[in-house]
C-alpha cells in the first residue's frame, strides 16, 4: 500500500510533480506527520541552497486558476485591495524591485500615471481637480465623454494611495472616470484644505449644485487666493449661472498665473465669454431700442404681439413710460402693461403706468426728454451730470432711477446708490429690486469685495431665474 | 536620523533583492496547484525578516537564507493546518508555528556556503549530478526523463538519491564546522 510517506512523496510534492488532488492529500498529511514535516524542512533548506548555488529557476507546476469567490465582490475595499496588491506583485520584477512597495519603510512605490488616465489625449470635463496628476492640461473634448468611464481603475495603486491617506488622489482617479459618488466619498476622508474644497466643488459642479460649488470655491480661495484650479472652477460656476463678466474675470486671474497650457486656455475662455457677452448686449439693446421706438412712435402697435417677447417688451415699457411727455402718451402704454402683468402675475406695471399718468407733465416732460436723449446718445457717453442733478432734485424718481442705472453713477456715488435703493424698495416690482441690487454689487466689486459680490450676484441670478422668463436676467452681468 | 533610516532601508532592500528570487522559486513549488499564493508566502517571510532585521542583517548570507526558509516553511505549514481544520469544519485552533525540529534543520543548513554546496554536487555520481543540475535549472521530471531516456519514476528516484547523498556529504562538514566554531569561541 502506498502511504504518503513512501514512494518519495515528499520529493514529488516539493518538486510540484503531484496532481492537485495528491498535493492536497499530501498537505493534509504533512500536518500530522512529524517525519514528513522534518523531511520537508530539510529538503527546502537543501533546495534553497541549490537555487542559490546553482542559480537555476526552480521548476514550477502550471499555475492553477483559482476562481475568486463571489463574496470578493462585497469585500471592503481595503481587504480586497490587499489581496490584489499582494498577488499583483509582478513576477517580472522578481529580480529585486518587486519587493519594493511591500514594506512600509522602503521607497514608496511609484503610483502609475494610468490611475489618472495618463494616456488620455483630451479632458472629458471642464473642471480642474487639484491633484497634479489629474490636472494635466489637455484639450477639452466633451463629445468623447464617457470613453474613460470604462477604463479599469487599477486597484493596487489605489491601495497604496489609501495607505498614504491620499484620498484626494483616489477621488481624482474616480472623478476622471465619471464616478462622482466614489469621488465624493473619498474626499470626505481627506483633511480640510483648499485642495479638498476645490475638489468637492468639482463634484458639486458635476451635479449642477452651483451655489454649493461657489461656496466651496470661495472657501478654497480664502485659504489660497491664487489657487489656480479653484479660480478656474469658479469661472465655470459663474458661467453656468450666466454671470459671464465675472466668469471672464476669474479666467483672467487664472491666465495671469502663467501655467503651461492652462494660461492660454483661460485667456481664450475669457475672450470668448466677453465676446459672447458683448454680442448679447448689442443685440439686447437693439431689440429694446427698437421696441421703445415702436412704443413711443406715431405708428400703431399691438400689445399682444409685443408681449410675445416679454423680456424685451418689459424693458421697452419702462423706457417708454420714462420718456413720453404727456399723460395720454403714458395711458396709451397701459395695454402693454396689462399684457405683461398677466404674464408675470400681479399688477406692478399697470400700477406704475397709472401712477405716472397722475404726474405733472409740465415738470416731467423736460426731464423725460433729457432722459430720452441719454438713451439715444448712449454710445457717446455724454456727460449726464446736469441731467442727473435735475432729476435728483425733481420728484420724478422713476426717471432718476433709470438715469442712474444707465450711467452707472450709483457705483461711484453713495448718495445716488441710496436713492436708487430707496426707489426700488418703494415699489413692488422685483426687476427694479434686482437692478438696485446689481448696482450695489457693482459697488462691492469696485471696492474689491469679489467673493461677497459674486455670492450676491449668484443669489440675484437665482432670484431672477425664479421669476420666469419675464425680466432680462442677462442684464445682471 | 534620516540618513540612518535611509541606510537601514537600503540595506533591507538589498537583503530582499538578494534573497527574494530563490525564495519565490521555492514558494511557487510549494503553492503549485493550490489556492495558496507564492507571493503571499514570500511577503510574510520578509515581513518577519523586517521585524527581526536588527539581528538578521549582520548574519551570513547562508544563515539569513536558512532563517528565511524556516520562516517561510512555518507559514506554509500554518496554511496547511488551517486548510485542514477548515476542511473538517473545525474551529480555528491556535496555530502551532514552531514545528518539529525546525531549529535543528535551520542550524544545520545555515553553516553551508554555496561554494561547499557546489563542491558537494561535483562529488555526486554523474547521472545523479546531471539529473540534479537539470532539475535545479528548472526542468520538470518528464523533461529530465526524456533527456536520459529513462522512465519518469526513475528521475524521481535519482533526485531523491542525489539529495540524500548531498545531505550526507554536507552534514559531516556541518558537524566539523560546528565543532570548529565551538573551539574558537
XYZ file of C-alpha atoms in Angstrom:
662
model
C 0.000 0.000 0.000
C 1.254 3.441 -0.886
C 1.259 5.771 2.081
C 2.092 9.430 1.723
C 5.466 8.832 3.347
C 6.570 6.243 0.843
C 7.476 6.418 -2.798
C 9.323 9.720 -2.437
C 6.055 11.581 -1.999
C 7.754 14.391 -0.171
C 10.176 14.953 -3.044
C 7.425 14.711 -5.618
C 5.433 17.238 -3.647
C 8.281 19.717 -3.273
C 9.074 19.306 -6.948
C 5.482 20.057 -7.893
C 5.052 16.654 -9.512
C 1.887 15.639 -7.667
C -1.567 16.206 -9.111
C -3.855 18.737 -7.441
C -5.667 16.020 -5.501
C -2.465 14.254 -4.500
C -0.923 17.566 -3.496
C -3.923 18.418 -1.365
C -3.787 14.997 0.325
C -0.102 15.438 0.998
C -0.591 18.887 2.532
C -3.120 17.361 4.904
C -0.752 14.520 5.692
C 2.108 16.933 6.351
C 0.347 18.478 9.302
C 0.039 15.125 11.018
C 3.367 13.538 10.167
C 6.370 14.709 12.149
C 8.714 12.760 9.937
C 7.454 14.364 6.743
C 7.453 17.799 8.309
C 11.037 17.366 9.389
C 11.909 15.997 5.952
C 10.202 18.987 4.349
C 12.246 21.444 6.399
C 15.472 19.712 5.458
C 14.550 19.373 1.841
C 13.510 23.011 1.492
C 16.772 24.166 3.026
C 18.665 22.000 0.564
C 16.639 23.217 -2.373
C 17.055 26.822 -1.383
C 20.766 26.238 -1.210
C 20.641 24.611 -4.638
C 18.766 27.584 -6.031
C 21.353 29.958 -4.577
C 24.354 27.846 -5.567
C 23.283 26.640 -8.971
C 21.277 29.717 -9.772
C 18.656 27.986 -11.839
C 14.977 28.664 -11.884
C 13.005 26.259 -9.768
C 10.585 24.075 -11.672
C 7.067 25.242 -11.212
C 3.866 23.450 -11.985
C 1.447 25.161 -14.297
C -0.455 27.789 -12.362
C -3.977 26.839 -11.455
C -6.708 29.356 -11.951
C -8.376 29.776 -8.612
C -11.836 31.183 -9.045
C -12.401 34.269 -6.953
C -15.244 33.669 -4.549
C -18.393 35.629 -5.183
C -18.018 37.242 -1.788
C -14.951 39.066 -3.106
C -17.327 41.460 -4.774
C -18.545 42.727 -1.453
C -15.272 42.595 0.429
C -14.454 46.027 1.804
C -12.053 47.942 -0.401
C -9.151 47.603 1.992
C -9.261 43.833 2.231
C -9.867 43.404 -1.436
C -7.056 45.709 -2.388
C -4.699 43.998 -0.007
C -5.393 40.764 -1.767
C -4.954 42.232 -5.199
C -1.947 44.160 -4.047
C -0.114 41.062 -2.970
C -0.970 38.847 -5.829
C -0.315 41.501 -8.388
C 3.331 41.934 -7.495
C 4.649 41.404 -10.981
C 6.812 38.380 -11.486
C 8.905 40.312 -13.924
C 10.234 42.337 -11.051
C 11.369 39.299 -9.154
C 14.983 40.293 -9.715
C 14.609 42.512 -6.735
C 12.498 45.517 -7.283
C 9.373 43.504 -6.783
C 9.758 43.644 -3.089
C 9.813 47.392 -3.213
C 6.448 48.500 -2.031
C 5.901 45.513 0.134
C 7.414 47.219 3.106
C 6.431 50.392 4.709
C 9.805 51.926 5.191
C 11.009 51.244 1.718
C 10.983 53.795 -1.049
C 7.291 54.406 -1.669
C 6.325 52.723 -4.927
C 5.594 54.911 -7.880
C 1.891 55.188 -8.470
C 1.380 54.520 -12.172
C 0.049 57.525 -14.015
C -2.592 55.302 -15.579
C -4.517 55.802 -12.331
C -5.117 59.337 -13.544
C -5.581 58.395 -17.190
C -2.099 59.409 -18.277
C -2.739 58.183 -21.804
C -5.832 60.328 -22.290
C -5.453 62.921 -25.010
C -8.383 65.075 -24.009
C -10.346 66.166 -20.981
C -13.874 64.904 -20.688
C -14.982 67.514 -18.212
C -14.067 71.147 -17.934
C -13.470 71.442 -14.225
C -9.993 71.167 -12.759
C -9.045 68.790 -9.958
C -6.335 69.791 -7.543
C -4.276 66.611 -7.804
C -1.301 67.448 -10.047
C -1.523 64.157 -11.943
C -5.185 64.738 -12.638
C -4.631 68.338 -13.642
C -2.533 67.958 -16.755
C -3.573 70.380 -19.429
C -5.343 68.651 -22.295
C -7.785 69.966 -24.848
C -11.352 69.743 -23.681
C -13.410 67.314 -25.676
C -16.844 66.798 -24.136
C -18.117 64.715 -27.019
C -15.722 61.921 -26.161
C -17.420 61.987 -22.835
C -17.791 58.574 -21.325
C -14.895 56.830 -23.033
C -12.832 56.835 -19.849
C -15.618 55.521 -17.661
C -14.861 52.001 -18.755
C -11.129 52.353 -18.236
C -10.282 49.995 -15.424
C -9.116 51.577 -12.252
C -6.010 49.671 -11.167
C -6.647 48.602 -7.598
C -3.110 48.044 -6.353
C -2.062 51.684 -6.656
C -5.347 52.659 -5.036
C -4.423 50.545 -2.038
C -1.093 52.311 -1.891
C -2.799 55.688 -2.117
C -5.152 54.705 0.649
C -2.172 53.578 2.694
C -0.716 57.041 2.230
C -4.042 58.631 3.098
C -4.026 60.282 -0.307
C -7.806 60.296 -0.543
C -7.688 63.239 -2.898
C -5.654 61.129 -5.316
C -8.196 58.308 -5.123
C -11.085 60.726 -5.532
C -9.378 62.205 -8.585
C -8.990 58.744 -10.114
C -12.681 58.070 -9.652
C -13.710 61.526 -10.842
C -11.731 61.123 -14.054
C -13.775 58.014 -14.738
C -17.014 59.809 -14.013
C -17.628 58.023 -10.714
C -18.592 61.135 -8.777
C -20.189 59.224 -5.954
C -16.966 57.413 -5.096
C -15.006 60.608 -5.582
C -17.222 62.415 -3.113
C -16.985 59.593 -0.580
C -13.182 59.576 -0.627
C -12.967 63.336 -0.460
C -14.938 63.123 2.737
C -11.969 61.347 4.324
C -9.457 63.972 3.236
C -8.437 66.551 5.853
C -9.668 70.093 5.283
C -7.660 72.120 2.788
C -8.070 74.445 -0.150
C -7.422 71.465 -2.434
C -10.134 69.419 -0.775
C -12.647 72.274 -1.021
C -11.764 72.704 -4.677
C -12.274 69.032 -5.462
C -15.548 68.945 -3.569
C -16.620 71.922 -5.644
C -15.809 69.943 -8.804
C -18.141 67.215 -7.565
C -20.851 69.790 -6.781
C -20.342 71.366 -10.207
C -20.744 67.990 -11.898
C -24.058 67.591 -10.083
C -25.202 71.117 -11.038
C -25.105 72.205 -7.389
C -23.712 75.600 -8.342
C -24.346 77.509 -5.134
C -22.669 74.815 -3.084
C -19.786 74.777 -5.553
C -19.313 78.519 -5.294
C -19.336 78.346 -1.501
C -16.623 75.670 -1.527
C -14.525 77.584 -4.039
C -14.824 80.737 -2.003
C -13.546 78.778 0.960
C -10.647 77.389 -1.111
C -9.737 80.858 -2.351
C -9.900 82.280 1.139
C -7.209 79.776 2.097
C -5.220 80.336 -1.084
C -6.236 83.324 -3.214
C -4.116 82.105 -6.124
C -5.472 78.575 -6.175
C -5.425 78.048 -9.927
C -7.927 75.212 -10.004
C -10.361 76.990 -7.692
C -10.162 80.165 -9.778
C -10.778 78.156 -12.913
C -13.691 76.271 -11.410
C -15.169 79.475 -10.031
C -15.171 80.805 -13.587
C -17.099 77.714 -14.664
C -19.680 78.087 -11.893
C -20.218 81.756 -12.702
C -20.530 80.982 -16.371
C -23.118 78.278 -15.621
C -25.124 80.966 -13.822
C -24.825 83.287 -16.844
C -22.550 85.656 -14.966
C -20.289 85.854 -17.974
C -18.499 89.009 -16.980
C -17.465 87.617 -13.614
C -16.543 84.294 -15.186
C -14.261 86.095 -17.616
C -12.647 87.986 -14.746
C -11.925 84.713 -12.938
C -10.406 83.234 -16.096
C -8.262 86.370 -16.369
C -6.801 85.652 -12.963
C -6.035 82.063 -13.975
C -4.352 83.349 -17.136
C -2.169 85.657 -15.072
C -0.741 82.668 -13.154
C 1.218 81.609 -16.229
C 0.543 77.872 -16.105
C 1.577 75.830 -19.104
C -1.447 75.256 -21.340
C -3.995 76.434 -18.815
C -2.953 80.059 -19.047
C -3.594 80.303 -22.769
C -6.801 78.328 -22.430
C -8.023 80.654 -19.669
C -7.260 83.686 -21.828
C -9.148 82.145 -24.696
C -12.118 81.335 -22.460
C -12.180 84.848 -21.029
C -12.077 86.381 -24.513
C -14.807 84.064 -25.717
C -17.077 84.943 -22.799
C -16.510 88.658 -23.288
C -17.276 88.391 -26.989
C -20.414 86.439 -26.217
C -21.466 88.967 -23.616
C -20.736 91.942 -25.880
C -22.714 90.411 -28.719
C -25.643 89.648 -26.458
C -25.610 93.186 -25.089
C -25.595 94.737 -28.539
C -28.418 92.504 -29.665
C -30.354 93.170 -26.465
C -30.003 96.925 -26.687
C -31.042 96.978 -30.315
C -34.146 94.958 -29.535
C -35.082 97.166 -26.602
C -34.400 100.350 -28.544
C -36.499 99.122 -31.478
C -39.388 98.240 -29.173
C -39.068 101.532 -27.295
C -39.160 103.480 -30.580
C -42.225 101.494 -31.594
C -43.995 102.280 -28.327
C -43.190 105.984 -28.475
C -43.558 106.404 -32.239
C -46.546 107.523 -34.285
C -47.349 104.150 -35.770
C -49.873 101.937 -34.021
C -48.583 98.824 -32.237
C -50.151 95.666 -30.937
C -49.688 94.963 -27.213
C -50.261 91.239 -27.583
C -47.694 90.965 -30.326
C -45.091 92.920 -28.384
C -45.778 90.849 -25.276
C -44.716 87.771 -27.175
C -41.205 88.848 -26.286
C -41.976 89.791 -22.684
C -38.414 90.466 -21.586
C -37.771 92.977 -24.362
C -41.266 94.463 -24.076
C -40.876 94.965 -20.345
C -37.564 96.779 -20.690
C -39.005 98.901 -23.524
C -42.097 99.693 -21.463
C -40.006 101.145 -18.612
C -38.125 103.298 -21.103
C -41.330 104.405 -22.829
C -43.001 105.415 -19.546
C -39.875 107.366 -18.589
C -39.646 109.169 -21.918
C -43.219 110.001 -23.009
C -44.055 113.606 -22.396
C -47.846 113.530 -21.863
C -50.490 111.915 -19.713
C -52.116 110.488 -22.860
C -48.838 109.088 -24.027
C -48.433 107.220 -20.724
C -52.015 105.969 -20.710
C -51.513 104.602 -24.238
C -48.927 102.231 -22.759
C -51.466 100.710 -20.385
C -52.488 97.795 -22.653
C -48.915 96.537 -22.827
C -48.504 96.883 -19.046
C -51.655 94.812 -18.657
C -50.430 92.113 -21.028
C -47.091 91.875 -19.263
C -48.683 91.782 -15.816
C -50.838 88.929 -16.995
C -47.662 87.019 -17.814
C -45.785 87.944 -14.663
C -48.693 87.956 -12.238
C -49.765 90.935 -10.108
C -50.245 94.453 -11.328
C -46.897 96.174 -10.779
C -46.600 97.518 -14.318
C -50.216 98.707 -14.514
C -49.811 100.406 -11.146
C -46.640 102.061 -12.375
C -48.316 103.377 -15.535
C -51.339 104.645 -13.561
C -49.114 106.361 -11.048
C -47.006 108.158 -13.676
C -50.161 109.250 -15.502
C -51.001 111.354 -12.461
C -47.699 113.285 -12.629
C -47.470 116.923 -13.627
C -46.200 116.661 -17.167
C -45.275 120.338 -17.327
C -42.463 119.498 -14.914
C -41.883 115.919 -16.038
C -41.752 116.427 -19.819
C -38.354 118.218 -19.978
C -36.796 115.602 -17.746
C -38.359 112.842 -19.844
C -36.859 114.407 -22.949
C -33.485 114.687 -21.252
C -33.646 111.025 -20.354
C -34.651 110.124 -23.939
C -31.564 111.978 -25.113
C -29.490 109.919 -22.718
C -30.865 106.743 -24.288
C -30.315 107.909 -27.858
C -26.817 109.048 -27.181
C -25.871 106.133 -25.027
C -22.799 105.386 -27.083
C -21.444 108.932 -26.988
C -21.032 108.849 -23.209
C -22.397 112.330 -22.974
C -21.910 113.986 -19.629
C -25.143 113.419 -17.717
C -24.193 115.243 -14.548
C -26.572 118.142 -15.099
C -29.478 115.869 -16.014
C -28.858 113.630 -13.015
C -28.757 116.661 -10.738
C -32.060 117.955 -12.137
C -33.617 114.514 -11.760
C -32.319 114.156 -8.225
C -33.988 117.428 -7.214
C -37.203 116.661 -9.074
C -39.817 114.275 -7.783
C -39.574 112.114 -10.920
C -37.906 109.298 -9.115
C -38.562 106.619 -11.742
C -36.679 108.629 -14.370
C -33.902 109.337 -11.902
C -33.702 105.583 -11.240
C -33.422 104.877 -14.961
C -30.737 107.511 -15.425
C -28.680 106.216 -12.508
C -28.834 102.672 -13.885
C -27.828 103.843 -17.358
C -24.961 105.998 -16.262
C -23.722 103.687 -13.544
C -23.400 106.692 -11.234
C -24.507 104.705 -8.194
C -21.335 102.628 -8.413
C -19.201 105.623 -7.544
C -21.730 107.769 -5.693
C -23.050 106.541 -2.368
C -25.859 109.092 -2.240
C -27.021 108.041 -5.683
C -26.992 104.402 -4.634
C -29.136 105.216 -1.598
C -31.602 106.996 -3.850
C -31.643 104.075 -6.244
C -32.271 101.582 -3.492
C -34.816 103.807 -1.836
C -36.861 103.985 -5.002
C -36.625 100.223 -5.654
C -37.714 99.426 -2.127
C -40.693 101.676 -2.564
C -42.028 99.613 -5.448
C -43.208 96.019 -5.527
C -41.504 95.470 -8.895
C -38.984 92.635 -8.478
C -36.968 93.638 -11.515
C -36.290 97.087 -10.081
C -35.155 95.401 -6.883
C -32.733 93.286 -8.826
C -31.385 96.261 -10.736
C -30.785 98.139 -7.488
C -29.082 95.032 -6.148
C -26.912 94.871 -9.240
C -25.720 98.426 -8.804
C -24.974 97.721 -5.170
C -22.951 94.623 -6.168
C -21.032 96.596 -8.778
C -20.046 98.927 -5.988
C -18.800 95.950 -3.925
C -16.809 94.722 -6.894
C -15.268 98.139 -7.422
C -14.247 98.052 -3.773
C -12.555 94.676 -4.325
C -15.047 92.560 -2.369
C -15.125 89.972 -5.105
C -16.203 86.908 -3.165
C -19.082 88.667 -1.445
C -20.162 90.316 -4.685
C -20.144 87.065 -6.598
C -22.168 85.358 -3.931
C -24.731 88.174 -4.110
C -24.728 88.019 -7.897
C -25.380 84.301 -7.788
C -28.281 84.911 -5.425
C -29.621 87.707 -7.627
C -29.348 85.482 -10.685
C -31.178 82.697 -8.876
C -33.964 85.088 -7.861
C -34.115 86.416 -11.386
C -34.362 82.990 -12.961
C -37.062 82.202 -10.437
C -39.205 84.986 -11.831
C -39.704 83.088 -15.042
C -38.699 84.459 -18.372
C -40.160 87.925 -17.875
C -37.134 90.033 -16.966
C -33.717 90.400 -18.617
C -31.514 88.409 -16.211
C -28.574 88.810 -18.570
C -28.567 92.455 -17.575
C -27.326 91.460 -14.156
C -23.905 90.980 -15.680
C 18.425 60.240 11.892
C 17.022 60.388 8.393
C 20.323 59.137 6.988
C 20.358 56.268 9.406
C 16.832 55.432 8.421
C 17.735 55.576 4.757
C 20.766 53.397 5.246
C 18.704 50.767 7.024
C 16.133 50.972 4.330
C 18.723 50.465 1.607
C 20.205 47.522 3.464
C 16.838 45.871 3.741
C 16.135 46.491 0.077
C 19.421 44.834 -0.793
C 18.526 41.962 1.504
C 15.255 41.480 -0.332
C 16.883 41.734 -3.738
C 19.383 39.094 -2.753
C 17.027 36.503 -1.319
C 13.695 37.029 -2.949
C 14.227 35.210 -6.266
C 15.332 31.903 -4.761
C 12.729 32.111 -2.018
C 9.990 32.849 -4.517
C 11.057 29.897 -6.666
C 10.655 27.648 -3.663
C 7.341 29.225 -2.694
C 5.974 28.592 -6.169
C 6.755 24.933 -5.878
C 5.026 24.726 -2.515
C 1.960 26.547 -3.721
C 1.679 24.767 -7.071
C -1.873 23.664 -7.881
C -3.291 25.144 -4.701
C -5.067 28.355 -3.795
C -2.018 29.467 -1.861
C -0.197 32.459 -3.315
C 3.547 32.119 -3.585
C 3.913 35.884 -3.238
C 1.951 35.808 -0.003
C 4.315 33.252 1.475
C 7.358 35.266 0.473
C 5.904 38.524 1.646
C 5.062 37.126 5.044
C 8.575 35.792 5.410
C 10.017 39.218 4.597
C 7.615 40.913 6.965
C 9.004 38.751 9.731
C 12.513 39.495 8.497
C 11.815 43.191 8.725
C 10.839 42.830 12.371
C 13.977 40.853 13.104
C 16.248 42.695 10.730
C 18.340 44.175 13.506
C 19.543 40.672 14.352
C 19.436 39.336 10.823
C 21.404 41.992 8.984
C 24.801 41.009 10.350
C 24.476 37.303 9.786
C 25.965 35.406 6.862
C 24.019 35.040 3.644
C 23.681 31.332 4.291
C 22.305 31.962 7.769
C 19.886 34.626 6.528
C 18.694 32.337 3.745
C 18.211 29.453 6.179
C 16.279 31.749 8.502
C 14.031 32.927 5.674
C 13.491 29.348 4.564
C 12.459 28.264 8.053
C 10.130 31.216 8.407
C 8.511 30.582 5.058
C 8.174 26.875 5.822
C 6.414 27.774 9.057
C 3.987 29.982 7.152
C 3.375 27.189 4.706
C 2.720 24.643 7.443
C 0.361 27.101 9.113
C -1.506 27.297 5.880
C -1.725 23.512 5.632
C -3.034 23.242 9.192
C -5.589 25.945 8.577
C -6.760 24.193 5.435
C -7.143 21.009 7.367
C -9.190 22.486 10.191
C -11.348 24.382 7.731
C -11.946 21.360 5.551
C -13.130 19.468 8.603
C -15.316 22.310 9.773
C -13.312 22.549 12.962
C -12.898 25.816 14.765
C -9.615 27.628 14.296
C -7.193 26.338 16.799
C -4.149 28.260 17.873
C -1.728 27.585 15.117
C 1.412 25.878 16.181
C 4.092 27.720 14.359
C 7.091 26.085 15.910
C 7.122 22.772 14.156
C 9.154 19.697 14.673
C 12.911 20.018 14.591
C 12.803 23.324 12.797
C 15.630 24.761 14.848
C 17.880 21.856 14.074
C 17.261 21.975 10.323
C 17.987 25.652 10.205
C 21.089 25.434 12.321
C 22.470 22.654 10.147
C 21.929 24.391 6.874
C 22.898 27.904 7.797
C 26.514 26.777 8.082
C 26.691 25.547 4.495
C 28.034 28.029 1.989
C 27.157 27.975 -1.694
C 30.766 27.036 -2.551
C 30.596 23.996 -0.295
C 27.289 23.061 -1.859
C 28.740 23.320 -5.370
C 31.678 21.089 -4.378
C 29.284 18.547 -2.922
C 27.288 18.470 -6.150
C 30.524 17.783 -8.044
C 31.076 14.741 -5.916
C 27.734 13.130 -6.764
C 27.589 10.152 -9.086
C 27.483 11.502 -12.670
C 23.881 10.577 -13.506
C 22.624 11.850 -10.145
C 24.674 15.051 -10.509
C 23.426 15.716 -14.037
C 19.820 14.972 -13.155
C 20.033 17.213 -10.126
C 21.573 20.053 -12.111
C 18.927 19.780 -14.777
C 16.250 19.877 -12.113
C 17.894 22.854 -10.426
C 17.843 24.604 -13.804
C 14.092 24.283 -13.855
C 13.491 21.091 -15.804
C 10.448 19.007 -14.934
C 10.680 15.288 -14.303
C 9.379 14.337 -17.738
C 11.923 16.576 -19.491
C 14.759 15.049 -17.493
C 13.392 11.560 -18.209
C 13.393 12.375 -21.897
C 16.943 13.687 -21.670
C 18.225 10.437 -20.155
C 15.721 8.243 -21.930
C 14.536 6.716 -18.668
C 11.092 6.394 -17.081
C 9.801 9.432 -15.152
C 9.739 7.368 -11.960
C 13.471 6.818 -12.281
C 14.101 10.546 -12.324
C 12.202 10.864 -9.049
C 14.381 8.161 -7.520
C 17.568 9.755 -8.836
C 16.674 13.110 -7.380
C 15.800 11.550 -4.055
C 19.136 9.747 -4.041
C 21.007 12.865 -5.070
C 19.500 14.793 -2.199
C 20.272 12.048 0.290
C 23.892 11.971 -0.908
C 24.194 15.757 -0.773
C 22.941 15.763 2.773
C 25.387 13.034 3.709
C 28.219 14.924 2.031
C 27.335 18.256 3.599
C 26.222 17.404 7.092
C 29.551 15.905 8.305
C 31.080 19.218 7.230
C 28.387 20.920 9.215
C 29.352 18.915 12.269
C 33.022 19.823 11.731
C 32.177 23.496 11.264
C 30.140 23.485 14.422
C 32.972 21.949 16.361
C 35.387 24.462 14.906
C 33.064 27.291 15.928
C 32.757 25.915 19.451
C 36.532 25.590 19.796
C 37.288 29.087 18.520
C 34.724 30.822 20.726
